[in-house]
Amino acid sequence: MTAAVVTGLGIAAPNGFGTEAFWKATVAGESGLVPLTRFDAAQYPCVIAGEVKGFVAEEHIPSRLMPQTDRMTRLALAAADWAIDETGADLRQLPEYGMGVVTAASGGAVEFGQRELQNLWSKGKEHVSAYQSFAWFYAVNTGQISIRNKMRGPSGVLLTEQAGGIDAIGHARRHIRKGTPFVLSGGVDSALCPWGWVPQITTGRMSTVADPDRAYLPFSADASGYVVGEGGAVVVLEDAASARERGAPRIYGEVAGYGATMDPPPTSGRPPGLRRAAEIAISDAGLTPRNIDVVFADAAGVPELDQAEAAAISGLFGPRGVPVTAPKTMTGRLLAGGAALDVATALLSLHAGVIPPTVHVRAPAPAYGLDLVTGQPRDTAPRSALVLARGYGGFNAALVLRRTDG
Amino acid sequence: MSATTTVTLADLTRMLRESAGEEEGVDMDGDVLDVSFDDLGYDSLAMLQVIGQVQREYGIRLPDEAAADADTPRALLALINTNGHVPQTG
């Protein structure tokens, strides 16, 4: 079977903009969680977020695209440019229909949408941007990346909330296997506006702690919910043979296994599906749990969800049987961008041979039986990683990444 | 605005930039009066956006079909400055 390898990453994260800055901050345990500045959150119970700092859109986005793009799409276009740049490929030399785009989305470009709906209600329909017709559509990142880079092959959008980044990459791998040699995937999201904030608060899973260092403590006895952030990662998947043939300057690793499940109805009495998704992904990679060197956890930060994930991990690997980490403690959960960023982080971890730490958590609750990497990074030279993600509504997704040498 | 105010090419250029940006490689300050909007990098949605801005700023209403047919700055300015000055009632 054709192997799908990752040849380029583009990262826009609250703790680092660009692959190098992000990885340096992540290994150093530098958090990007802050009291919200993007809008006045004083009237809401949740006031901490992961904000991407220092992004000057005009430096990255052509003038023609500025009036028709939300921040989410601008971040995605910038990340896509970086990821493509890293691959060293000259897209003009590749067949347009041999390049696809599959990204994850959640609620679409809600900041743009909120502004235009406010124009509609307060000033009238003549004041609504013509670009509202597509700029807030949840498929817009895939569309704009595809148009800008003339990538006309099989493309799409997946919406499975926080699991979306993995599901998109899993789907991109299907396209690779069906003969599309170059597929851009991942997810970049931003919903830091009242309209994006309020629906998430209603889940009851967001932390109401107002201290950025104490708000999001997954697997801790003090866990009080999660923090939401913006950003994500774009990854370029290529057919391994064609990547080598064109002399791709770097291969971060192979997307070796993918699994996705749905949770049963809450009243069924059956267990949640996360462990099964992980088993499917590991088996799909032709591996056993013994071969997995690190787990990047979903890390919901909600006690019952942390417990369920810890049970899935220790059930598969044994108590303290594998190092587990949650670098998303530095960024918050990034909606459709979250799992994509975790995949990028895991690839950088394999590439560098270092497991980045979980920050702010002093130690996991002992009952979870987890070997959580806290405080310092670990130089254990992992060769394969399992990335877990859960999306609100019962989505589970797992991805196995393997180091490729040479 | 008064019914006698004339919308100039400079006004239109400014509104094009504000509403739809400027295509790379196109000099909007050059001799663009008879260059098609298509060649200037503005598609139909961009034109919809800029015509919306013209109507809001000048308090006029342009007939949809005539506006869509005005395919150069000269043609659009002619439409705005002759037929367009119907006071908005909505």
PDB file of N, CA and C in Angstrom, chain B:
ATOM      1  N   MET B   1     -25.345  63.727  -0.502  1.00  0.00           N
ATOM      2  CA  MET B   1     -24.624  64.560  -1.458  1.00  0.00           C
ATOM      3  C   MET B   1     -25.600  65.282  -2.363  1.00  0.00           C
ATOM      4  N   SER B   2     -25.186  66.367  -2.951  1.00  0.00           N
ATOM      5  CA  SER B   2     -26.089  67.094  -3.845  1.00  0.00           C
ATOM      6  C   SER B   2     -26.128  66.385  -5.184  1.00  0.00           C
ATOM      7  N   ALA B   3     -27.199  66.616  -5.936  1.00  0.00           N
ATOM      8  CA  ALA B   3     -27.388  65.927  -7.205  1.00  0.00           C
ATOM      9  C   ALA B   3     -26.355  66.329  -8.244  1.00  0.00           C
ATOM     10  N   THR B   4     -25.609  67.387  -7.967  1.00  0.00           N
ATOM     11  CA  THR B   4     -24.649  67.853  -8.967  1.00  0.00           C
ATOM     12  C   THR B   4     -23.231  67.338  -8.726  1.00  0.00           C
ATOM     13  N   THR B   5     -22.995  66.714  -7.588  1.00  0.00           N
ATOM     14  CA  THR B   5     -21.656  66.205  -7.309  1.00  0.00           C
ATOM     15  C   THR B   5     -21.287  65.112  -8.311  1.00  0.00           C
ATOM     16  N   THR B   6     -20.074  65.209  -8.813  1.00  0.00           N
ATOM     17  CA  THR B   6     -19.622  64.211  -9.777  1.00  0.00           C
ATOM     18  C   THR B   6     -18.672  63.232  -9.091  1.00  0.00           C
ATOM     19  N   VAL B   7     -18.910  61.958  -9.326  1.00  0.00           N
ATOM     20  CA  VAL B   7     -17.996  60.932  -8.826  1.00  0.00           C
ATOM     21  C   VAL B   7     -16.848  60.812  -9.819  1.00  0.00           C
ATOM     22  N   THR B   8     -15.630  60.961  -9.321  1.00  0.00           N
ATOM     23  CA  THR B   8     -14.456  60.945 -10.207  1.00  0.00           C
ATOM     24  C   THR B   8     -13.799  59.572 -10.237  1.00  0.00           C
ATOM     25  N   LEU B   9     -12.867  59.428 -11.167  1.00  0.00           N
ATOM     26  CA  LEU B   9     -12.111  58.169 -11.239  1.00  0.00           C
ATOM     27  C   LEU B   9     -11.362  57.925  -9.924  1.00  0.00           C
ATOM     28  N   ALA B  10     -10.837  59.021  -9.340  1.00  0.00           N
ATOM     29  CA  ALA B  10     -10.114  58.861  -8.070  1.00  0.00           C
ATOM     30  C   ALA B  10     -11.051  58.335  -6.977  1.00  0.00           C
ATOM     31  N   ASP B  11     -12.303  58.834  -6.976  1.00  0.00           N
ATOM     32  CA  ASP B  11     -13.275  58.342  -5.992  1.00  0.00           C
ATOM     33  C   ASP B  11     -13.524  56.843  -6.204  1.00  0.00           C
ATOM     34  N   LEU B  12     -13.709  56.490  -7.470  1.00  0.00           N
ATOM     35  CA  LEU B  12     -14.025  55.087  -7.777  1.00  0.00           C
ATOM     36  C   LEU B  12     -12.850  54.178  -7.420  1.00  0.00           C
ATOM     37  N   THR B  13     -11.648  54.643  -7.748  1.00  0.00           N
ATOM     38  CA  THR B  13     -10.459  53.852  -7.442  1.00  0.00           C
ATOM     39  C   THR B  13     -10.340  53.616  -5.934  1.00  0.00           C
ATOM     40  N   ARG B  14     -10.596  54.678  -5.191  1.00  0.00           N
ATOM     41  CA  ARG B  14     -10.544  54.544  -3.734  1.00  0.00           C
ATOM     42  C   ARG B  14     -11.563  53.504  -3.254  1.00  0.00           C
ATOM     43  N   MET B  15     -12.758  53.568  -3.794  1.00  0.00           N
ATOM     44  CA  MET B  15     -13.792  52.631  -3.344  1.00  0.00           C
ATOM     45  C   MET B  15     -13.498  51.196  -3.771  1.00  0.00           C
ATOM     46  N   LEU B  16     -12.901  51.047  -4.955  1.00  0.00           N
ATOM     47  CA  LEU B  16     -12.495  49.702  -5.388  1.00  0.00           C
ATOM     48  C   LEU B  16     -11.479  49.125  -4.410  1.00  0.00           C
ATOM     49  N   ARG B  17     -10.512  49.955  -4.038  1.00  0.00           N
ATOM     50  CA  ARG B  17      -9.479  49.489  -3.095  1.00  0.00           C
ATOM     51  C   ARG B  17     -10.094  49.118  -1.761  1.00  0.00           C
ATOM     52  N   GLU B  18     -10.985  49.963  -1.277  1.00  0.00           N
ATOM     53  CA  GLU B  18     -11.574  49.708   0.039  1.00  0.00           C
ATOM     54  C   GLU B  18     -12.483  48.486   0.029  1.00  0.00           C
ATOM     55  N   SER B  19     -13.249  48.348  -1.035  1.00  0.00           N
ATOM     56  CA  SER B  19     -14.230  47.268  -1.071  1.00  0.00           C
ATOM     57  C   SER B  19     -13.645  45.924  -1.463  1.00  0.00           C
ATOM     58  N   ALA B  20     -12.667  45.949  -2.350  1.00  0.00           N
ATOM     59  CA  ALA B  20     -12.240  44.676  -2.933  1.00  0.00           C
ATOM     60  C   ALA B  20     -10.730  44.525  -3.044  1.00  0.00           C
ATOM     61  N   GLY B  21      -9.977  45.508  -2.532  1.00  0.00           N
ATOM     62  CA  GLY B  21      -8.526  45.390  -2.595  1.00  0.00           C
ATOM     63  C   GLY B  21      -7.998  45.666  -3.993  1.00  0.00           C
ATOM     64  N   GLU B  22      -6.716  45.362  -4.186  1.00  0.00           N
ATOM     65  CA  GLU B  22      -6.044  45.698  -5.439  1.00  0.00           C
ATOM     66  C   GLU B  22      -5.238  44.498  -5.897  1.00  0.00           C
ATOM     67  N   GLU B  23      -5.454  44.105  -7.132  1.00  0.00           N
ATOM     68  CA  GLU B  23      -4.765  42.936  -7.677  1.00  0.00           C
ATOM     69  C   GLU B  23      -3.261  43.201  -7.777  1.00  0.00           C
ATOM     70  N   GLU B  24      -2.477  42.185  -7.432  1.00  0.00           N
ATOM     71  CA  GLU B  24      -1.030  42.327  -7.577  1.00  0.00           C
ATOM     72  C   GLU B  24      -0.675  42.493  -9.054  1.00  0.00           C
ATOM     73  N   GLY B  25       0.221  43.418  -9.362  1.00  0.00           N
ATOM     74  CA  GLY B  25       0.624  43.628 -10.752  1.00  0.00           C
ATOM     75  C   GLY B  25      -0.255  44.601 -11.513  1.00  0.00           C
ATOM     76  N   VAL B  26      -1.297  45.111 -10.858  1.00  0.00           N
ATOM     77  CA  VAL B  26      -2.163  46.097 -11.509  1.00  0.00           C
ATOM     78  C   VAL B  26      -1.914  47.453 -10.852  1.00  0.00           C
ATOM     79  N   ASP B  27      -1.688  48.493 -11.688  1.00  0.00           N
ATOM     80  CA  ASP B  27      -1.494  49.836 -11.146  1.00  0.00           C
ATOM     81  C   ASP B  27      -2.798  50.611 -11.277  1.00  0.00           C
ATOM     82  N   MET B  28      -3.529  50.700 -10.185  1.00  0.00           N
ATOM     83  CA  MET B  28      -4.829  51.363 -10.226  1.00  0.00           C
ATOM     84  C   MET B  28      -4.695  52.875 -10.416  1.00  0.00           C
ATOM     85  N   ASP B  29      -3.489  53.402 -10.199  1.00  0.00           N
ATOM     86  CA  ASP B  29      -3.290  54.837 -10.418  1.00  0.00           C
ATOM     87  C   ASP B  29      -2.868  55.134 -11.862  1.00  0.00           C
ATOM     88  N   GLY B  30      -2.717  54.079 -12.647  1.00  0.00           N
ATOM     89  CA  GLY B  30      -2.340  54.264 -14.045  1.00  0.00           C
ATOM     90  C   GLY B  30      -3.566  54.598 -14.908  1.00  0.00           C
ATOM     91  N   ASP B  31      -3.414  54.389 -16.192  1.00  0.00           N
ATOM     92  CA  ASP B  31      -4.481  54.745 -17.136  1.00  0.00           C
ATOM     93  C   ASP B  31      -5.476  53.573 -17.211  1.00  0.00           C
ATOM     94  N   VAL B  32      -6.443  53.559 -16.290  1.00  0.00           N
ATOM     95  CA  VAL B  32      -7.325  52.396 -16.178  1.00  0.00           C
ATOM     96  C   VAL B  32      -8.753  52.670 -16.644  1.00  0.00           C
ATOM     97  N   LEU B  33      -9.000  53.891 -17.104  1.00  0.00           N
ATOM     98  CA  LEU B  33     -10.373  54.302 -17.398  1.00  0.00           C
ATOM     99  C   LEU B  33     -11.080  53.339 -18.356  1.00  0.00           C
ATOM    100  N   ASP B  34     -10.332  52.827 -19.349  1.00  0.00           N
ATOM    101  CA  ASP B  34     -10.965  51.958 -20.343  1.00  0.00           C
ATOM    102  C   ASP B  34     -10.521  50.496 -20.227  1.00  0.00           C
ATOM    103  N   VAL B  35      -9.887  50.168 -19.112  1.00  0.00           N
ATOM    104  CA  VAL B  35      -9.487  48.772 -18.896  1.00  0.00           C
ATOM    105  C   VAL B  35     -10.664  48.045 -18.241  1.00  0.00           C
ATOM    106  N   SER B  36     -10.953  46.851 -18.710  1.00  0.00           N
ATOM    107  CA  SER B  36     -12.114  46.142 -18.145  1.00  0.00           C
ATOM    108  C   SER B  36     -11.847  45.769 -16.681  1.00  0.00           C
ATOM    109  N   PHE B  37     -12.932  45.750 -15.920  1.00  0.00           N
ATOM    110  CA  PHE B  37     -12.799  45.360 -14.512  1.00  0.00           C
ATOM    111  C   PHE B  37     -12.200  43.966 -14.401  1.00  0.00           C
ATOM    112  N   ASP B  38     -12.550  43.137 -15.342  1.00  0.00           N
ATOM    113  CA  ASP B  38     -11.999  41.787 -15.379  1.00  0.00           C
ATOM    114  C   ASP B  38     -10.467  41.832 -15.434  1.00  0.00           C
ATOM    115  N   ASP B  39      -9.943  42.659 -16.344  1.00  0.00           N
ATOM    116  CA  ASP B  39      -8.485  42.770 -16.479  1.00  0.00           C
ATOM    117  C   ASP B  39      -7.853  43.469 -15.276  1.00  0.00           C
ATOM    118  N   LEU B  40      -8.644  44.252 -14.579  1.00  0.00           N
ATOM    119  CA  LEU B  40      -8.126  44.898 -13.365  1.00  0.00           C
ATOM    120  C   LEU B  40      -8.166  43.947 -12.166  1.00  0.00           C
ATOM    121  N   GLY B  41      -8.729  42.768 -12.385  1.00  0.00           N
ATOM    122  CA  GLY B  41      -8.734  41.759 -11.324  1.00  0.00           C
ATOM    123  C   GLY B  41      -9.988  41.756 -10.474  1.00  0.00           C
ATOM    124  N   TYR B  42     -11.045  42.416 -10.950  1.00  0.00           N
ATOM    125  CA  TYR B  42     -12.284  42.450 -10.161  1.00  0.00           C
ATOM    126  C   TYR B  42     -13.343  41.554 -10.787  1.00  0.00           C
ATOM    127  N   ASP B  43     -13.758  40.547 -10.036  1.00  0.00           N
ATOM    128  CA  ASP B  43     -14.800  39.648 -10.526  1.00  0.00           C
ATOM    129  C   ASP B  43     -16.178  40.218 -10.170  1.00  0.00           C
ATOM    130  N   SER B  44     -17.216  39.475 -10.497  1.00  0.00           N
ATOM    131  CA  SER B  44     -18.577  40.000 -10.339  1.00  0.00           C
ATOM    132  C   SER B  44     -18.900  40.283  -8.867  1.00  0.00           C
ATOM    133  N   LEU B  45     -18.360  39.450  -7.980  1.00  0.00           N
ATOM    134  CA  LEU B  45     -18.645  39.676  -6.559  1.00  0.00           C
ATOM    135  C   LEU B  45     -17.956  40.953  -6.064  1.00  0.00           C
ATOM    136  N   ALA B  46     -16.730  41.169  -6.557  1.00  0.00           N
ATOM    137  CA  ALA B  46     -16.021  42.405  -6.200  1.00  0.00           C
ATOM    138  C   ALA B  46     -16.823  43.611  -6.677  1.00  0.00           C
ATOM    139  N   MET B  47     -17.401  43.511  -7.890  1.00  0.00           N
ATOM    140  CA  MET B  47     -18.178  44.631  -8.424  1.00  0.00           C
ATOM    141  C   MET B  47     -19.457  44.843  -7.604  1.00  0.00           C
ATOM    142  N   LEU B  48     -20.061  43.752  -7.185  1.00  0.00           N
ATOM    143  CA  LEU B  48     -21.249  43.857  -6.339  1.00  0.00           C
ATOM    144  C   LEU B  48     -20.898  44.616  -5.058  1.00  0.00           C
ATOM    145  N   GLN B  49     -19.739  44.288  -4.518  1.00  0.00           N
ATOM    146  CA  GLN B  49     -19.293  44.924  -3.270  1.00  0.00           C
ATOM    147  C   GLN B  49     -19.044  46.416  -3.489  1.00  0.00           C
ATOM    148  N   VAL B  50     -18.360  46.772  -4.580  1.00  0.00           N
ATOM    149  CA  VAL B  50     -18.021  48.182  -4.780  1.00  0.00           C
ATOM    150  C   VAL B  50     -19.257  48.990  -5.171  1.00  0.00           C
ATOM    151  N   ILE B  51     -20.144  48.393  -5.923  1.00  0.00           N
ATOM    152  CA  ILE B  51     -21.377  49.113  -6.282  1.00  0.00           C
ATOM    153  C   ILE B  51     -22.216  49.361  -5.022  1.00  0.00           C
ATOM    154  N   GLY B  52     -22.180  48.400  -4.112  1.00  0.00           N
ATOM    155  CA  GLY B  52     -22.852  48.602  -2.818  1.00  0.00           C
ATOM    156  C   GLY B  52     -22.266  49.804  -2.090  1.00  0.00           C
ATOM    157  N   GLN B  53     -20.936  49.917  -2.133  1.00  0.00           N
ATOM    158  CA  GLN B  53     -20.292  51.048  -1.449  1.00  0.00           C
ATOM    159  C   GLN B  53     -20.646  52.378  -2.124  1.00  0.00           C
ATOM    160  N   VAL B  54     -20.653  52.401  -3.463  1.00  0.00           N
ATOM    161  CA  VAL B  54     -21.027  53.616  -4.200  1.00  0.00           C
ATOM    162  C   VAL B  54     -22.435  54.047  -3.778  1.00  0.00           C
ATOM    163  N   GLN B  55     -23.330  53.084  -3.733  1.00  0.00           N
ATOM    164  CA  GLN B  55     -24.726  53.411  -3.409  1.00  0.00           C
ATOM    165  C   GLN B  55     -24.860  53.944  -1.988  1.00  0.00           C
ATOM    166  N   ARG B  56     -24.119  53.347  -1.066  1.00  0.00           N
ATOM    167  CA  ARG B  56     -24.194  53.799   0.331  1.00  0.00           C
ATOM    168  C   ARG B  56     -23.581  55.189   0.491  1.00  0.00           C
ATOM    169  N   GLU B  57     -22.396  55.367  -0.126  1.00  0.00           N
ATOM    170  CA  GLU B  57     -21.690  56.637   0.085  1.00  0.00           C
ATOM    171  C   GLU B  57     -22.400  57.811  -0.564  1.00  0.00           C
ATOM    172  N   TYR B  58     -22.986  57.566  -1.730  1.00  0.00           N
ATOM    173  CA  TYR B  58     -23.567  58.682  -2.477  1.00  0.00           C
ATOM    174  C   TYR B  58     -25.093  58.713  -2.390  1.00  0.00           C
ATOM    175  N   GLY B  59     -25.655  57.789  -1.660  1.00  0.00           N
ATOM    176  CA  GLY B  59     -27.104  57.796  -1.467  1.00  0.00           C
ATOM    177  C   GLY B  59     -27.872  57.631  -2.761  1.00  0.00           C
ATOM    178  N   ILE B  60     -27.338  56.835  -3.648  1.00  0.00           N
ATOM    179  CA  ILE B  60     -28.007  56.629  -4.936  1.00  0.00           C
ATOM    180  C   ILE B  60     -28.319  55.156  -5.106  1.00  0.00           C
ATOM    181  N   ARG B  61     -29.111  54.845  -6.103  1.00  0.00           N
ATOM    182  CA  ARG B  61     -29.354  53.442  -6.415  1.00  0.00           C
ATOM    183  C   ARG B  61     -29.076  53.218  -7.893  1.00  0.00           C
ATOM    184  N   LEU B  62     -28.252  52.210  -8.179  1.00  0.00           N
ATOM    185  CA  LEU B  62     -27.940  51.897  -9.576  1.00  0.00           C
ATOM    186  C   LEU B  62     -28.749  50.667  -9.986  1.00  0.00           C
ATOM    187  N   PRO B  63     -29.364  50.716 -11.158  1.00  0.00           N
ATOM    188  CA  PRO B  63     -30.112  49.541 -11.607  1.00  0.00           C
ATOM    189  C   PRO B  63     -29.167  48.340 -11.758  1.00  0.00           C
ATOM    190  N   ASP B  64     -29.551  47.172 -11.241  1.00  0.00           N
ATOM    191  CA  ASP B  64     -28.675  45.994 -11.209  1.00  0.00           C
ATOM    192  C   ASP B  64     -28.108  45.640 -12.581  1.00  0.00           C
ATOM    193  N   GLU B  65     -28.973  45.584 -13.572  1.00  0.00           N
ATOM    194  CA  GLU B  65     -28.512  45.115 -14.888  1.00  0.00           C
ATOM    195  C   GLU B  65     -27.544  46.100 -15.528  1.00  0.00           C
ATOM    196  N   ALA B  66     -27.885  47.381 -15.444  1.00  0.00           N
ATOM    197  CA  ALA B  66     -27.000  48.392 -16.028  1.00  0.00           C
ATOM    198  C   ALA B  66     -25.650  48.384 -15.319  1.00  0.00           C
ATOM    199  N   ALA B  67     -25.660  48.193 -14.000  1.00  0.00           N
ATOM    200  CA  ALA B  67     -24.409  48.163 -13.244  1.00  0.00           C
ATOM    201  C   ALA B  67     -23.572  46.958 -13.658  1.00  0.00           C
ATOM    202  N   ALA B  68     -24.243  45.845 -13.876  1.00  0.00           N
ATOM    203  CA  ALA B  68     -23.521  44.638 -14.279  1.00  0.00           C
ATOM    204  C   ALA B  68     -22.942  44.795 -15.686  1.00  0.00           C
ATOM    205  N   ASP B  69     -23.615  45.585 -16.525  1.00  0.00           N
ATOM    206  CA  ASP B  69     -23.142  45.777 -17.896  1.00  0.00           C
ATOM    207  C   ASP B  69     -21.991  46.782 -17.982  1.00  0.00           C
ATOM    208  N   ALA B  70     -21.833  47.601 -16.976  1.00  0.00           N
ATOM    209  CA  ALA B  70     -20.764  48.615 -16.999  1.00  0.00           C
ATOM    210  C   ALA B  70     -19.448  47.913 -16.692  1.00  0.00           C
ATOM    211  N   ASP B  71     -18.689  47.602 -17.744  1.00  0.00           N
ATOM    212  CA  ASP B  71     -17.541  46.720 -17.526  1.00  0.00           C
ATOM    213  C   ASP B  71     -16.199  47.431 -17.476  1.00  0.00           C
ATOM    214  N   THR B  72     -16.217  48.772 -17.542  1.00  0.00           N
ATOM    215  CA  THR B  72     -14.969  49.523 -17.363  1.00  0.00           C
ATOM    216  C   THR B  72     -15.241  50.670 -16.386  1.00  0.00           C
ATOM    217  N   PRO B  73     -14.195  51.251 -15.800  1.00  0.00           N
ATOM    218  CA  PRO B  73     -14.397  52.424 -14.937  1.00  0.00           C
ATOM    219  C   PRO B  73     -15.138  53.544 -15.666  1.00  0.00           C
ATOM    220  N   ARG B  74     -14.812  53.785 -16.962  1.00  0.00           N
ATOM    221  CA  ARG B  74     -15.495  54.856 -17.694  1.00  0.00           C
ATOM    222  C   ARG B  74     -17.008  54.588 -17.767  1.00  0.00           C
ATOM    223  N   ALA B  75     -17.355  53.346 -18.090  1.00  0.00           N
ATOM    224  CA  ALA B  75     -18.772  53.007 -18.228  1.00  0.00           C
ATOM    225  C   ALA B  75     -19.491  53.109 -16.880  1.00  0.00           C
ATOM    226  N   LEU B  76     -18.827  52.660 -15.841  1.00  0.00           N
ATOM    227  CA  LEU B  76     -19.482  52.703 -14.526  1.00  0.00           C
ATOM    228  C   LEU B  76     -19.646  54.143 -14.042  1.00  0.00           C
ATOM    229  N   LEU B  77     -18.604  54.963 -14.260  1.00  0.00           N
ATOM    230  CA  LEU B  77     -18.699  56.374 -13.848  1.00  0.00           C
ATOM    231  C   LEU B  77     -19.813  57.080 -14.620  1.00  0.00           C
ATOM    232  N   ALA B  78     -19.936  56.753 -15.901  1.00  0.00           N
ATOM    233  CA  ALA B  78     -21.002  57.365 -16.704  1.00  0.00           C
ATOM    234  C   ALA B  78     -22.364  56.990 -16.126  1.00  0.00           C
ATOM    235  N   LEU B  79     -22.500  55.738 -15.763  1.00  0.00           N
ATOM    236  CA  LEU B  79     -23.766  55.280 -15.188  1.00  0.00           C
ATOM    237  C   LEU B  79     -24.058  56.007 -13.875  1.00  0.00           C
ATOM    238  N   ILE B  80     -23.021  56.080 -13.029  1.00  0.00           N
ATOM    239  CA  ILE B  80     -23.199  56.721 -11.721  1.00  0.00           C
ATOM    240  C   ILE B  80     -23.576  58.197 -11.896  1.00  0.00           C
ATOM    241  N   ASN B  81     -22.862  58.864 -12.816  1.00  0.00           N
ATOM    242  CA  ASN B  81     -23.017  60.315 -12.925  1.00  0.00           C
ATOM    243  C   ASN B  81     -24.198  60.753 -13.790  1.00  0.00           C
ATOM    244  N   THR B  82     -24.822  59.823 -14.473  1.00  0.00           N
ATOM    245  CA  THR B  82     -25.999  60.215 -15.257  1.00  0.00           C
ATOM    246  C   THR B  82     -27.256  59.565 -14.709  1.00  0.00           C
ATOM    247  N   ASN B  83     -27.297  58.252 -14.779  1.00  0.00           N
ATOM    248  CA  ASN B  83     -28.543  57.560 -14.409  1.00  0.00           C
ATOM    249  C   ASN B  83     -28.662  57.305 -12.916  1.00  0.00           C
ATOM    250  N   GLY B  84     -27.542  57.406 -12.247  1.00  0.00           N
ATOM    251  CA  GLY B  84     -27.519  56.866 -10.891  1.00  0.00           C
ATOM    252  C   GLY B  84     -28.164  57.729  -9.831  1.00  0.00           C
ATOM    253  N   HIS B  85     -28.392  58.985 -10.145  1.00  0.00           N
ATOM    254  CA  HIS B  85     -28.774  59.884  -9.064  1.00  0.00           C
ATOM    255  C   HIS B  85     -30.243  59.844  -8.699  1.00  0.00           C
ATOM    256  N   VAL B  86     -30.693  58.635  -8.482  1.00  0.00           N
ATOM    257  CA  VAL B  86     -32.063  58.460  -8.003  1.00  0.00           C
ATOM    258  C   VAL B  86     -31.995  58.383  -6.480  1.00  0.00           C
ATOM    259  N   PRO B  87     -32.618  59.304  -5.784  1.00  0.00           N
ATOM    260  CA  PRO B  87     -32.508  59.284  -4.324  1.00  0.00           C
ATOM    261  C   PRO B  87     -33.013  57.952  -3.769  1.00  0.00           C
ATOM    262  N   GLN B  88     -32.259  57.457  -2.803  1.00  0.00           N
ATOM    263  CA  GLN B  88     -32.622  56.174  -2.213  1.00  0.00           C
ATOM    264  C   GLN B  88     -33.804  56.388  -1.283  1.00  0.00           C
ATOM    265  N   THR B  89     -34.798  55.534  -1.391  1.00  0.00           N
ATOM    266  CA  THR B  89     -35.995  55.706  -0.574  1.00  0.00           C
ATOM    267  C   THR B  89     -36.086  54.655   0.518  1.00  0.00           C
ATOM    268  N   GLY B  90     -35.342  53.535   0.353  1.00  0.00           N
ATOM    269  CA  GLY B  90     -35.542  52.366   1.227  1.00  0.00           C
ATOM    270  C   GLY B  90     -35.259  52.582   2.656  1.00  0.00           C
TER     271      GLY B  90
END
